[in-house]
mmCIF file of C-alpha atoms in Angstrom:
data_model
loop_
_atom_site.group_PDB
_atom_site.id
_atom_site.type_symbol
_atom_site.label_atom_id
_atom_site.label_comp_id
_atom_site.label_asym_id
_atom_site.label_seq_id
_atom_site.Cartn_x
_atom_site.Cartn_y
_atom_site.Cartn_z
ATOM 1 C CA MET U 1 -0.718 -0.008 0.066
ATOM 2 C CA PRO U 2 1.203 3.515 -0.774
ATOM 3 C CA PHE U 3 2.568 5.745 2.126
ATOM 4 C CA GLN U 4 -0.429 8.509 2.318
ATOM 5 C CA LEU U 5 0.436 11.656 4.380
ATOM 6 C CA ARG U 6 -2.261 12.158 7.014
ATOM 7 C CA HIS U 7 -1.913 13.352 10.147
ATOM 8 C CA ALA U 8 -0.766 11.651 13.572
ATOM 9 C CA SER U 9 -0.834 11.863 16.992
ATOM 10 C CA LEU U 10 2.300 11.362 19.417
ATOM 11 C CA GLY U 11 1.981 12.381 23.270
ATOM 12 C CA GLY U 12 -1.525 14.223 22.697
ATOM 13 C CA ARG U 13 -0.114 16.525 20.088
ATOM 14 C CA ILE U 14 -0.916 16.370 16.895
ATOM 15 C CA PHE U 15 1.488 16.395 14.040
ATOM 16 C CA PRO U 16 1.539 16.851 10.045
ATOM 17 C CA MET U 17 2.448 13.310 8.642
ATOM 18 C CA SER U 18 5.480 13.621 6.294
ATOM 19 C CA ASP U 19 7.685 10.704 4.415
ATOM 20 C CA LEU U 20 10.579 11.187 6.678
ATOM 21 C CA THR U 21 11.358 9.483 10.088
ATOM 22 C CA VAL U 22 14.349 11.229 11.567
ATOM 23 C CA VAL U 23 16.385 7.529 13.796
ATOM 24 C CA LEU U 24 19.326 8.945 16.025
ATOM 25 C CA THR U 25 21.865 6.816 17.136
ATOM 26 C CA SER U 26 22.831 7.879 21.190
ATOM 27 C CA CYS U 27 25.143 6.262 23.801
ATOM 28 C CA ARG U 28 26.101 8.181 26.976
ATOM 29 C CA ARG U 29 26.829 11.558 25.329
ATOM 30 C CA PRO U 30 23.948 13.747 26.823
ATOM 31 C CA ASP U 31 25.878 16.648 26.188
ATOM 32 C CA LEU U 32 26.711 15.894 22.773
ATOM 33 C CA LEU U 33 23.564 14.690 22.069
ATOM 34 C CA VAL U 34 21.862 18.082 23.245
ATOM 35 C CA ALA U 35 24.214 19.938 21.219
ATOM 36 C CA THR U 36 23.298 17.728 17.970
ATOM 37 C CA LEU U 37 19.465 18.864 18.552
ATOM 38 C CA ASP U 38 19.833 22.103 18.911
ATOM 39 C CA ALA U 39 21.822 22.232 15.797
ATOM 40 C CA PHE U 40 19.212 20.474 13.845
ATOM 41 C CA PHE U 41 16.290 21.747 15.042
ATOM 42 C CA ALA U 42 18.074 25.112 14.352
ATOM 43 C CA THR U 43 17.675 24.735 10.665
ATOM 44 C CA ASN U 44 15.548 21.866 9.916
ATOM 45 C CA ASP U 45 12.820 22.783 7.724
ATOM 46 C CA TYR U 46 11.776 19.759 6.493
ATOM 47 C CA PRO U 47 8.812 17.625 8.394
ATOM 48 C CA LEU U 48 9.412 15.175 10.164
ATOM 49 C CA HIS U 49 6.754 12.135 10.868
ATOM 50 C CA GLU U 50 8.756 11.288 13.757
ATOM 51 C CA PHE U 51 12.049 11.690 15.553
ATOM 52 C CA ILE U 52 13.311 8.221 17.049
ATOM 53 C CA VAL U 53 16.108 9.032 19.840
ATOM 54 C CA ILE U 54 17.475 5.332 20.757
ATOM 55 C CA GLU U 55 19.800 5.413 23.401
ATOM 56 C CA ASP U 56 22.630 2.334 23.816
ATOM 57 C CA SER U 57 22.560 2.808 27.116
ATOM 58 C CA ASP U 58 20.990 2.853 30.769
ATOM 59 C CA ASP U 59 21.270 6.440 30.689
ATOM 60 C CA ALA U 60 17.827 7.426 31.318
ATOM 61 C CA SER U 61 18.595 11.101 31.690
ATOM 62 C CA VAL U 62 17.469 10.925 27.928
ATOM 63 C CA LEU U 63 14.098 10.550 29.006
ATOM 64 C CA ASP U 64 13.984 13.961 29.655
ATOM 65 C CA VAL U 65 15.007 15.138 26.240
ATOM 66 C CA PRO U 66 11.388 15.389 24.488
ATOM 67 C CA ALA U 67 10.680 17.832 27.246
ATOM 68 C CA ARG U 68 13.538 20.168 26.037
ATOM 69 C CA TYR U 69 11.933 20.279 22.498
ATOM 70 C CA PRO U 70 7.895 20.269 22.561
ATOM 71 C CA GLY U 71 6.855 21.360 19.241
ATOM 72 C CA GLN U 72 9.039 18.569 17.571
ATOM 73 C CA PRO U 73 7.624 14.584 17.498
ATOM 74 C CA ILE U 74 10.549 13.328 19.029
ATOM 75 C CA ARG U 75 10.152 9.633 20.940
ATOM 76 C CA VAL U 76 13.261 8.327 22.993
ATOM 77 C CA ILE U 77 13.969 4.251 23.336
ATOM 78 C CA LEU U 78 15.863 3.347 26.149
ATOM 79 C CA ASN U 79 17.602 -0.093 25.791
ATOM 80 C CA GLY U 80 18.596 -0.081 29.251
ATOM 81 C CA VAL U 81 21.707 -2.674 28.270
ATOM 82 C CA ASN U 82 24.133 -1.712 25.453
ATOM 83 C CA LEU U 83 22.765 -3.791 22.309
ATOM 84 C CA GLY U 84 25.772 -2.414 20.352
ATOM 85 C CA GLN U 85 25.324 -0.388 17.559
ATOM 86 C CA HIS U 86 24.194 -2.664 14.492
ATOM 87 C CA ARG U 87 21.679 -4.097 16.695
ATOM 88 C CA SER U 88 20.256 -0.652 18.290
ATOM 89 C CA ILE U 89 20.036 0.341 15.040
ATOM 90 C CA ASP U 90 17.383 -2.207 13.764
ATOM 91 C CA LYS U 91 15.764 -2.057 16.933
ATOM 92 C CA ALA U 92 14.812 1.478 15.736
ATOM 93 C CA TYR U 93 14.272 0.975 12.015
ATOM 94 C CA SER U 94 12.064 -1.808 12.295
ATOM 95 C CA GLN U 95 9.122 0.916 14.322
ATOM 96 C CA VAL U 96 9.962 3.260 11.192
ATOM 97 C CA GLN U 97 6.814 4.144 8.571
ATOM 98 C CA THR U 98 7.939 6.149 6.573
ATOM 99 C CA PRO U 99 9.669 5.714 2.992
ATOM 100 C CA TYR U 100 12.881 7.424 3.951
ATOM 101 C CA ILE U 101 14.764 7.824 7.269
ATOM 102 C CA LEU U 102 17.232 10.263 7.707
ATOM 103 C CA HIS U 103 20.164 8.366 9.816
ATOM 104 C CA LEU U 104 21.802 10.823 12.717
ATOM 105 C CA GLU U 105 24.639 10.571 15.320
ATOM 106 C CA ASP U 106 24.515 12.313 18.726
ATOM 107 C CA ASP U 107 27.577 14.379 17.380
ATOM 108 C CA TRP U 108 26.992 16.393 14.208
ATOM 109 C CA THR U 109 26.331 20.267 13.500
ATOM 110 C CA PHE U 110 23.922 21.310 11.185
ATOM 111 C CA PRO U 111 24.473 25.086 10.218
ATOM 112 C CA VAL U 112 22.165 24.867 6.461
ATOM 113 C CA LYS U 113 18.937 24.856 6.087
ATOM 114 C CA GLY U 114 17.416 23.135 3.051
ATOM 115 C CA ILE U 115 19.631 19.726 3.215
ATOM 116 C CA VAL U 116 17.191 17.667 4.363
ATOM 117 C CA ALA U 117 14.881 18.214 1.143
ATOM 118 C CA ARG U 118 17.673 18.706 -1.254
ATOM 119 C CA GLY U 119 19.103 14.364 0.061
ATOM 120 C CA ILE U 120 15.803 13.085 -0.488
ATOM 121 C CA GLU U 121 15.063 14.910 -3.790
ATOM 122 C CA VAL U 122 18.358 12.961 -4.685
ATOM 123 C CA LEU U 123 16.824 9.396 -3.803
ATOM 124 C CA LYS U 124 13.842 10.081 -5.756
ATOM 125 C CA GLN U 125 15.181 11.239 -8.548
ATOM 126 C CA ASP U 126 18.348 8.849 -8.871
ATOM 127 C CA SER U 127 17.062 5.261 -8.133
ATOM 128 C CA GLN U 128 20.766 3.968 -8.711
ATOM 129 C CA VAL U 129 21.866 5.994 -5.432
ATOM 130 C CA GLY U 130 21.467 4.243 -2.619
ATOM 131 C CA LEU U 131 22.440 6.459 0.079
ATOM 132 C CA VAL U 132 23.233 10.583 0.231
ATOM 133 C CA GLN U 133 25.854 11.526 2.675
ATOM 134 C CA LEU U 134 25.435 14.927 4.398
ATOM 135 C CA ARG U 135 29.004 15.571 5.444
ATOM 136 C CA ALA U 136 30.769 18.792 4.260
ATOM 137 C CA ASP U 137 32.416 19.108 1.130
ATOM 138 C CA GLU U 138 35.916 19.579 2.498
ATOM 139 C CA ASP U 139 35.344 15.715 4.103
ATOM 140 C CA LEU U 140 34.825 14.444 0.436
ATOM 141 C CA PRO U 141 38.308 13.138 -0.624
ATOM 142 C CA ALA U 142 39.698 15.163 -3.595
ATOM 143 C CA ALA U 143 40.387 11.730 -5.633
ATOM 144 C CA ILE U 144 36.826 11.527 -5.841
ATOM 145 C CA LYS U 145 35.938 14.999 -6.494
ATOM 146 C CA LYS U 146 37.799 14.428 -9.717
ATOM 147 C CA VAL U 147 36.241 10.883 -10.561
ATOM 148 C CA SER U 148 32.444 12.489 -10.128
ATOM 149 C CA PRO U 149 32.186 16.004 -10.210
ATOM 150 C CA ALA U 150 29.113 17.382 -8.818
ATOM 151 C CA PHE U 151 26.312 18.092 -11.069
ATOM 152 C CA GLY U 152 22.498 18.239 -11.057
ATOM 153 C CA ASP U 153 19.804 20.626 -9.674
ATOM 154 C CA PRO U 154 20.608 19.331 -5.681
ATOM 155 C CA GLY U 155 24.124 19.319 -6.270
ATOM 156 C CA TYR U 156 26.009 16.090 -5.129
ATOM 157 C CA TRP U 157 28.740 13.837 -6.303
ATOM 158 C CA LYS U 158 28.031 10.130 -7.426
ATOM 159 C CA ILE U 159 30.618 7.976 -6.052
ATOM 160 C CA PRO U 160 30.801 4.432 -7.658
ATOM 161 C CA PRO U 161 31.462 1.288 -6.050
ATOM 162 C CA ALA U 162 34.810 1.183 -7.663
ATOM 163 C CA ALA U 163 36.033 4.489 -6.251
ATOM 164 C CA HIS U 164 37.249 3.179 -2.809
ATOM 165 C CA ARG U 165 38.523 -1.021 -2.112
ATOM 166 C CA VAL U 166 36.698 -0.093 1.143
ATOM 167 C CA TRP U 167 34.917 3.184 1.952
ATOM 168 C CA HIS U 168 32.125 5.494 0.348
ATOM 169 C CA SER U 169 29.151 2.658 -0.225
ATOM 170 C CA PHE U 170 28.159 3.038 3.389
ATOM 171 C CA THR U 171 28.587 4.796 6.551
ATOM 172 C CA PHE U 172 26.263 5.687 10.305
ATOM 173 C CA ASN U 173 27.021 9.057 9.322
ATOM 174 C CA PRO U 174 24.360 11.499 8.387
ATOM 175 C CA THR U 175 22.495 10.408 6.082
ATOM 176 C CA LEU U 176 19.326 9.756 4.214
ATOM 177 C CA LYS U 177 17.870 6.364 2.908
ATOM 178 C CA ARG U 178 15.070 4.773 1.837
ATOM 179 C CA LEU U 179 13.472 1.684 4.129
ATOM 180 C CA ALA U 180 12.476 -0.285 0.906
ATOM 181 C CA ASP U 181 16.590 -0.767 0.335
ATOM 182 C CA TYR U 182 16.940 -1.128 4.333
ATOM 183 C CA ARG U 183 14.155 -4.140 4.363
ATOM 184 C CA GLN U 184 16.178 -5.961 1.768
ATOM 185 C CA LEU U 185 18.679 -7.078 4.192
ATOM 186 C CA PRO U 186 17.986 -10.388 5.216
ATOM 187 C CA ASN U 187 19.077 -9.855 8.848
ATOM 188 C CA GLY U 188 19.647 -5.812 8.956
ATOM 189 C CA TYR U 189 22.422 -4.829 9.862
ATOM 190 C CA ALA U 190 22.956 -7.021 12.681
ATOM 191 C CA GLY U 191 23.921 -9.683 9.798
ATOM 192 C CA PHE U 192 27.253 -7.972 9.607
ATOM 193 C CA THR U 193 30.323 -7.413 12.138
ATOM 194 C CA SER U 194 31.432 -3.890 10.979
ATOM 195 C CA GLU U 195 30.678 -0.834 8.819
ATOM 196 C CA ALA U 196 33.323 -1.636 6.159
ATOM 197 C CA GLU U 197 31.162 -4.745 5.575
ATOM 198 C CA ILE U 198 28.147 -3.128 4.948
ATOM 199 C CA SER U 199 30.065 -1.313 2.599
ATOM 200 C CA LEU U 200 31.380 -4.020 0.715
ATOM 201 C CA HIS U 201 28.125 -5.630 0.686
ATOM 202 C CA TYR U 202 26.725 -3.100 -1.137
ATOM 203 C CA LYS U 203 29.544 -2.490 -3.695
ATOM 204 C CA ASP U 204 29.037 -5.875 -4.406
ATOM 205 C CA ARG U 205 25.818 -4.531 -5.497
ATOM 206 C CA GLY U 206 27.010 -1.627 -7.961
ATOM 207 C CA VAL U 207 24.925 0.376 -5.309
ATOM 208 C CA ILE U 208 26.129 4.385 -5.727
ATOM 209 C CA MET U 209 26.853 7.313 -2.837
ATOM 210 C CA ALA U 210 25.424 10.211 -3.430
ATOM 211 C CA TRP U 211 27.678 13.249 -1.712
ATOM 212 C CA LEU U 212 25.635 16.309 -1.055
ATOM 213 C CA SER U 213 27.265 19.627 -1.735
ATOM 214 C CA ASP U 214 27.291 22.910 0.321
ATOM 215 C CA THR U 215 25.815 21.158 3.427
ATOM 216 C CA LYS U 216 28.378 22.314 6.281
ATOM 217 C CA VAL U 217 27.650 19.242 7.965
ATOM 218 C CA THR U 218 30.383 18.685 10.797
ATOM 219 C CA HIS U 219 31.781 16.429 13.443
ATOM 220 C CA LEU U 220 31.955 17.347 16.979
ATOM 221 C CA GLY U 221 32.574 14.197 18.854
ATOM 222 C CA TYR U 222 36.184 13.581 17.876
ATOM 223 C CA GLY U 223 37.915 11.072 20.556
ATOM 224 C CA ARG U 224 34.665 10.604 22.312
ATOM 225 C CA SER U 225 33.010 7.459 20.743
ATOM 226 C CA ASN U 226 31.764 4.642 23.235
ATOM 227 C CA TYR U 227 32.231 1.797 20.909
ATOM 228 C CA GLY U 228 34.655 -0.489 20.006
ATOM 229 C CA SER U 229 37.926 -1.162 22.862
ATOM 230 C CA LYS U 230 40.629 1.701 24.062
ATOM 231 C CA THR U 231 43.912 0.130 24.665
ATOM 232 C CA PRO U 232 45.766 2.202 27.362
ATOM 233 C CA ARG U 233 48.494 3.799 27.021
ATOM 234 C CA ASN U 234 51.145 2.721 29.011
ATOM 235 C CA LEU U 235 53.350 -0.476 29.357
ATOM 236 C CA ALA U 236 50.136 -2.890 29.486
ATOM 237 C CA GLY U 237 48.785 -1.162 27.044
ATOM 238 C CA TRP U 238 52.298 -1.965 24.360
ATOM 239 C CA MET U 239 52.117 -5.276 25.368
ATOM 240 C CA GLN U 240 48.471 -5.524 24.179
ATOM 241 C CA ASP U 241 49.512 -4.135 21.251
ATOM 242 C CA VAL U 242 52.241 -6.409 20.765
ATOM 243 C CA GLN U 243 50.341 -9.362 20.979
ATOM 244 C CA ARG U 244 47.242 -7.838 18.824
ATOM 245 C CA PHE U 245 50.180 -7.646 16.393
ATOM 246 C CA PHE U 246 50.934 -10.656 16.075
ATOM 247 C CA SER U 247 47.531 -12.585 17.004
ATOM 248 C CA THR U 248 45.348 -14.752 14.794
ATOM 249 C CA ALA U 249 43.305 -11.874 14.304
ATOM 250 C CA THR U 250 45.959 -9.502 12.628
ATOM 251 C CA LEU U 251 46.863 -12.353 10.327
ATOM 252 C CA LYS U 252 42.846 -12.468 9.410
ATOM 253 C CA LYS U 253 43.100 -8.804 9.118
ATOM 254 C CA TRP U 254 45.863 -8.713 7.012
ATOM 255 C CA ARG U 255 43.980 -11.422 4.556
ATOM 256 C CA ARG U 256 41.017 -9.608 4.234
ATOM 257 C CA SER U 257 42.731 -7.073 3.457
ATOM 258 C CA VAL U 258 44.260 -8.850 0.223
ATOM 259 C CA VAL U 259 40.668 -10.053 -0.508
ATOM 260 C CA ARG U 260 39.479 -6.588 -0.457
ATOM 261 C CA ARG U 261 42.226 -5.582 -2.842
ATOM 262 C CA VAL U 262 41.660 -7.920 -5.386
ATOM 263 C CA ALA U 263 37.905 -7.659 -5.282
ATOM 264 C CA HIS U 264 38.864 -3.913 -5.409
ATOM 265 C CA ALA U 265 40.609 -4.407 -8.341
ATOM 266 C CA LYS U 266 38.052 -6.130 -10.496
ATOM 267 C CA ARG U 267 35.521 -3.691 -9.615
ATOM 268 C CA LYS U 268 37.879 -0.795 -11.386
ATOM 269 C CA ARG U 269 38.242 -3.652 -14.182
ATOM 270 C CA ASN U 270 34.428 -4.029 -15.037
ATOM 271 C CA ALA U 271 33.907 -0.317 -14.419
ATOM 272 C CA GLY U 272 36.214 0.348 -17.417
ATOM 273 C CA VAL U 273 37.493 3.305 -15.078
ATOM 274 C CA GLY U 274 41.240 3.925 -13.252
ATOM 275 C CA PHE U 275 39.960 5.568 -10.257
ATOM 276 C CA PRO U 276 42.399 7.523 -8.680
ATOM 277 C CA ILE U 277 43.206 6.581 -5.228
ATOM 278 C CA ASP U 278 44.171 9.212 -2.239
ATOM 279 C CA ARG U 279 46.002 6.542 -0.454
ATOM 280 C CA HIS U 280 46.856 9.174 2.410
ATOM 281 C CA ARG U 281 43.004 9.685 3.100
ATOM 282 C CA PHE U 282 41.839 5.933 2.786
ATOM 283 C CA ASP U 283 44.279 3.108 3.473
ATOM 284 C CA LEU U 284 42.836 3.043 7.194
ATOM 285 C CA GLU U 285 43.684 -0.671 7.627
#
C-alpha cells in the first residue's frame, strides 16, 4: 500500500505526517546529544513524521529530552543495556513507518537549511543512489571529486563502487536512505560485523553513494566514541599492542585486506575506469 500523507498523534500532540523519520543513535553522551538536537532543530525546515532517539545504554536522563523540544515529534527508546550499534539501529528501524530515513548520530552540527529536502530529492530522482551522505564538502576526498564532479539541481557527487576498495558506499554518518532498501537486508545491520562489511555488501551490488554539496555538516565528537575498545597508554597497553600484532585476528585482518584489494581491482576493471585513490586519506587498515 503506498504511503499517504495524513496527521499523526504523539503524546497528545498532532503533527502533519511526512514521508521522513529521523533515527538518531546515542550512547552515554548527553551533552553531545543535546548539542546535536539544538543544531538540527535550529535549521531543519523539512516536516518530520517522527524523530526517534535510541539510547544504547541505561542512561535514563535521555528520557527528559522530548520535554526540551515540545514542538518536535521526539520519541526516546531506552535500551536499558548496551545492545551494540548494529542491533540498536535495527531495533529503531523496525519501528519506522515512512519511505525515507534520516540517520543521525549524537555528535554533529547542521548549520545550513534545506539539506534534507535536497537529499530526499536525490533519492527520488536517481534510483541508482542508495545513500545520500550529508557531510561537509571538505570531508570528501579530492580524488573522488576529480572522478565525479557535482551535478544536478540538488548538487551532489556520485561515488561509484570502484572509487575505493572499502569505503564510500555506506556509512552511519548523517545520511538519507530508503526504508525499502534497508529491508532488503536479510538480517538487518546485525548480519554484518562492521560498517566496512556493509559498505562492501553494497559495492558488490553496484550501489552508488551520493555526497550532497554545500551542507557544512561537521563532526563534534572526535575522541568521544563509546563503541569499540581502547588500549591504555602504558606498558600494559604496549604489550597488548604487541600481542595483537602477532595474533590470529591480525593475520585474518591481513587476509581480508588482500581479498578486498583483489575484489577492488575486479570492480575497477569491470567499470573500465582507473579511479585515482588518495592513499593518505583511504588506507586505514
